[in-house]
Amino acid sequence: MKLWIKLALRELSGNRKFSLFFILNFSIGLVGFIALNSFNFSIQNHLKNNLKEILTADIAVYSPRPLNQKELNTIDKVLGNERQESHQVTFFSMISGNNLSRLAMVIAIDNKFPLYGKLVMEKNGQNLEDNSLPIKDNSLPQKKPSLPFAWISRDLAVTLNVKTGDTVRIGNMDFMIEDIVISSPGNSVTPVELAPSIYIDISNIEETGLTGFGSRIRYARYYRILPETTTDQVLMAKTIELRNSLAALFDGEPLVNVYNSEDVNRNLGRLFGYFTGYMGLVAIVALFLAGIGTSYLFRGYLNARLKEMAILKTLGARRIDTYFLMTLQVMILGFFSTVLSVAFSFVLLPFFPKVLKGLIPVNFEIAANPESLILASFLGTLGSVIFCLPLFVRIHFLKPLILLQGSDRSAGMHVNKIITKNNLLKISAFLPVSITFWILAVGQTRSFERGTFFLLSFAGVMLITGLTGTFLLSGIRFFSNTGNPILKIAFRNLYRHKFSFISCFVTIAMGAFLINVIPQIKNGIQDEISRPEGMKIPGFFLIDIQPEQLNELEIFLKARGVALDNASPMVRGRINKVNGVGFYDRFGSKNKKNITEDQNREKSRLNAREEGAGQGRFRRREFNFSWREKLDVSETIVKGKPLEDTPWNFHDDKPLEISLEEGFAERFHLEIGDIMLFDIQGIPLEGRVVNFRKVRWNSFQPNFFILFQKGVLDDAPCTYLASVPQMPASEKMPLQNAMAGKFPNISVLDVNQTVEQLLDITDRLTFSINFMAWLAIVAGLVVLFSIVRYETRTRSMEINLLKVLGAGFNDIIKITFVEFGFMGFSASLFAVILSLGCSYGISWLFFGNLWSFRWEYSLFSIFSITVISLFTVYFASRSVIMQKPVVLLKSA
Amino acid sequence: MKILQVKNLVKSYPQTSDNPLTVIFDTSFDVCQGETVAITGHSGSGKTTLMALLAGLDTPDSGSVMIRGEKLGKMDEDRLARFRAEWIGIIFQQFHLMPHLTAKENIMLPLEILKYKSEDIERRANRVLRQVGLDKRKDHLPSQLSGGESQRVAIARALVVEPSLLLADEPTGNLDTNTGEQVADLLFDLVDSSGMTMIVVTHNIELAARCRRNLKFEHGRLQAASMGN
């Protein structure tokens, strides 16, 4: 053992260039993967350690109305008396202060909030000498100020330009700002903050006048179970029991929702999972490309070492000893690659929170964790061996006889001959690499299907690229029939070195494909978000307009030269049955009184599907219904017939006609002709689905999943949604302030601000994904470097002969540039075409055909990749090209 | 005592046409303990193939090679490797030294593979270094050694395990006349002093003449045997 370790180290130190290159190359592939996994592990750990702080309780019960006595009794019965309890009410409202206004989330809390975690406040910190942020005692101020107090988030304070001691208005009531919230446990993880938070005393909410009909209010009760030693298993059992017991009180889908920290973990884990999963797949591609480079480097190294291994065999080394020697060398290099990539990834990690600001917990800190280091070591040491494994077949067929058979190169050629005849062995040697990548892909996507789909797609793209490369070779052969000696030699070199051409072509094309496909998809989405085709994005979106305010609002706006557009009534109600089967029963258990954990998981899965479709955090219990005189320009019927123009007659036996948004119909498995039973404010109504609509949600116009025939909802209590057209930025804030003053209950959403927020996040996500893609390109270039270096060395005899025959340095350079410039150009051109096709397909499949072509980016990437390829080739081949022919003759 | 017995050895190589190319035809001969034997012949006569078969580096189509009473054909690859390490020393025309190991380390290598004790390795390596006159060049890498020095290291490496049979393939073929003579002198001195058996494959008549017996090969057949000086 000692001998082989010594030999391995000596061989590596004797081949420093190879060792350094191997380490650098593999670490480039590893760095993205390790950084991403470190981030992933850190965030998982953070969530795991802070789940209760994020939920602020062991168990939380949410409802759209205050709980009734029966429900409270059920809670008492299941949770017992050994508990702490905190109540909360949340809703969105316009907040005014300092002549400015802003939509905010009002969080009304009691003096027990939070049961877990701390509110970190600004005011106390100013009095502390060490300037550290103080922890606010979990209680409301002992001495209440003259006005009701409010704690506001820093964002809101900045937006309204207010400070501690100033006054803000919520609805009909003024509040004094008692302190500024730096972070709060419940809000420490927010996917995208639609509105900043403001905390008030729960006893003040009635006086704001904002809790009337039509307000979207969420009531929450938080429970901390005592004693503190209560295990997670007991908490889970109590959660399930409470969920089942409360569900038993409802005929249909329960209005009350029970959550524990595990649910929070699942929801948040999924959120980060989507992002990191996608980046992880790009990182896998980078790792794969680096793997190709690594194995190419190793191929050259191994060929040079075959003679030495043959010597060792003549001196008594067994076959296993030679395997061990090479494996050990690869593992040592892999280990150092890990060390380097871990160092690189630590440089990268601090950028994650910056890029993902707004998407990750406020107090989240990335720390080195053993899991990611173990994974890194595994990938570095064993991963490098797995990549090189197909080449170990060469050692298997090595016979010491080659030592009696001439030059060093004959060793590799001799082994090549044997391997070529053994297809089964060749294929089986690639199995471990394929299986490893499949496991990584499944691990990254956390889904067997998605991981397999990715791997197959990746293999498909590689196959198409490889076939295109092969097809190109026949064209190259044709090009070589030219009178120009430079072109002739260059093109002949290309088609006579098929393997190296196709390897280079595939790796460059894969990297170029990655850096093109993502921006192409993004372009279409970005264009659509910022300026949907044929539509004008409104300036403001107005929510919760009471019917009696509609006229007054219209007059108010008209007086300011602004129109009120698309005022759409909105009625809340429930879907009880579809074709005679309970709406709830169609997705969950048949017997809701005995919901098992498995069924809960199934329900969560369905919830996840709904989330994936962008429906929101929780599964809907109530839906919003509306009706229209005519469809908005942002919606079109894609299936079925338009709704009847005539109003529906209550005394008619015929069911009312319903129009569904196509995504909604798909999500809830609804078909044209389905009979649906609704409960609108206690009145049962039966309707038939007659059409599906495609809705451009990004138009920011009031749109609904379900539209009813005219006349159905005329008398139902409703609120209105509406929009206000674009206007100069200077006029926006005064109008918003005026509306907030006059109509405090109406929520005004600044559409531009929201679009900007979305685009900002999209940009940051695109940046990080592009970074990974560039990593893949760098890995591809290192492959190119490795291949060129290897090829120029093996072709040094030919280069030397060319020189002896009269070719000058410039001629050799020209030949090399034509050869590899053509390769880089054709690979990047092909990749751009392929990426355009794929991005169009993906946009058509997943983003409703939102696709736009930006030729500048494509042209730039073709140009830059070709130029970078040429530079790479120059540096890789320079040492051989610059040598004098006599030196090459000596070495030959 | 017969240390090597070759019986009815046949070796051929497949060709692109159906007829294989036979390079060794039904060859038999014995070599006794302490003998020095030269195998001579023109290029392509089959002498290097015979050398490969004797060293167990290649397998015959038929016939057998028996060294110290053990048939090489019956050994698997690992057993053969170990047997070779213990009983057969091989010297190549192109030296075949490990480039990243020093002269001394190259010499120590077979002993280390055979897991000798470190003090034995040290002692034997130093002794053989002195015998080949390279004790002052022991820390040099092969690239820092001349051709003659490299071949002396190769000879030392072959002798350090004190093999029963030493096989040398054109040991002076890559050296100039003077250096070749010096290396040959050294080789024969060491073999004589140790009573080792040596088979030298060569087309160098002078070198062959220094062996006790000369086996001449032509077109894969043993043509004649003659006694040397």
CSV table of C-alpha atoms in Angstrom, one decimal, chain A residues 3-4 6-7 10-11 307-308 311-319 321 400-401 403-404 406, chain B residues 48 52 57-58 77-78 81-82 84-85 92 94 96 98-101 105 109 112-113 157 169:
chain,number,residue,atom,x,y,z
A,3,LEU,CA,4.6,1.7,-2.1
A,4,TRP,CA,1.7,2.5,-4.3
A,6,LYS,CA,4.4,6.7,-2.8
A,7,LEU,CA,4.5,5.9,-6.5
A,10,ARG,CA,5.7,10.7,-7.3
A,11,GLU,CA,4.0,10.2,-10.7
A,307,LYS,CA,4.5,1.9,-20.6
A,308,GLU,CA,5.3,2.5,-17.0
A,311,ILE,CA,7.2,-2.0,-16.6
A,312,LEU,CA,5.6,-2.5,-13.2
A,313,LYS,CA,3.9,-5.6,-14.5
A,314,THR,CA,7.2,-7.0,-15.6
A,315,LEU,CA,8.6,-6.3,-12.2
A,316,GLY,CA,5.8,-8.2,-10.5
A,317,ALA,CA,2.9,-5.8,-10.1
A,318,ARG,CA,-0.4,-7.5,-10.3
A,319,ARG,CA,-3.2,-6.1,-12.4
A,321,ASP,CA,-1.9,-3.1,-8.2
A,400,PRO,CA,3.8,-6.0,-20.6
A,401,LEU,CA,4.7,-7.4,-24.0
A,403,LEU,CA,7.8,-3.2,-23.9
A,404,LEU,CA,9.4,-5.4,-26.5
A,406,GLY,CA,8.8,-0.4,-30.1
B,48,THR,CA,12.1,-11.3,-29.6
B,52,ALA,CA,8.5,-12.7,-24.8
B,57,LEU,CA,5.0,-11.8,-21.5
B,58,ASP,CA,3.1,-13.6,-24.2
B,77,GLU,CA,-1.7,-13.3,-14.9
B,78,ASP,CA,-1.2,-12.3,-11.3
B,81,ALA,CA,3.6,-11.5,-12.4
B,82,ARG,CA,4.7,-12.6,-9.0
B,84,ARG,CA,8.4,-13.3,-12.8
B,85,ALA,CA,9.2,-10.8,-10.1
B,92,PHE,CA,15.2,-4.3,-22.2
B,94,GLN,CA,15.2,0.7,-24.3
B,96,HIS,CA,12.3,1.1,-19.6
B,98,MET,CA,10.4,4.7,-14.4
B,99,PRO,CA,11.0,8.3,-15.4
B,100,HIS,CA,9.9,9.9,-12.1
B,101,LEU,CA,12.0,7.6,-9.9
B,105,GLU,CA,14.4,4.1,-6.4
B,109,LEU,CA,11.1,-0.9,-6.9
B,112,GLU,CA,9.2,-3.1,-2.7
B,113,ILE,CA,6.7,-4.8,-4.9
B,157,ARG,CA,17.1,-3.4,-11.2
B,169,ASP,CA,16.8,-8.2,-25.0
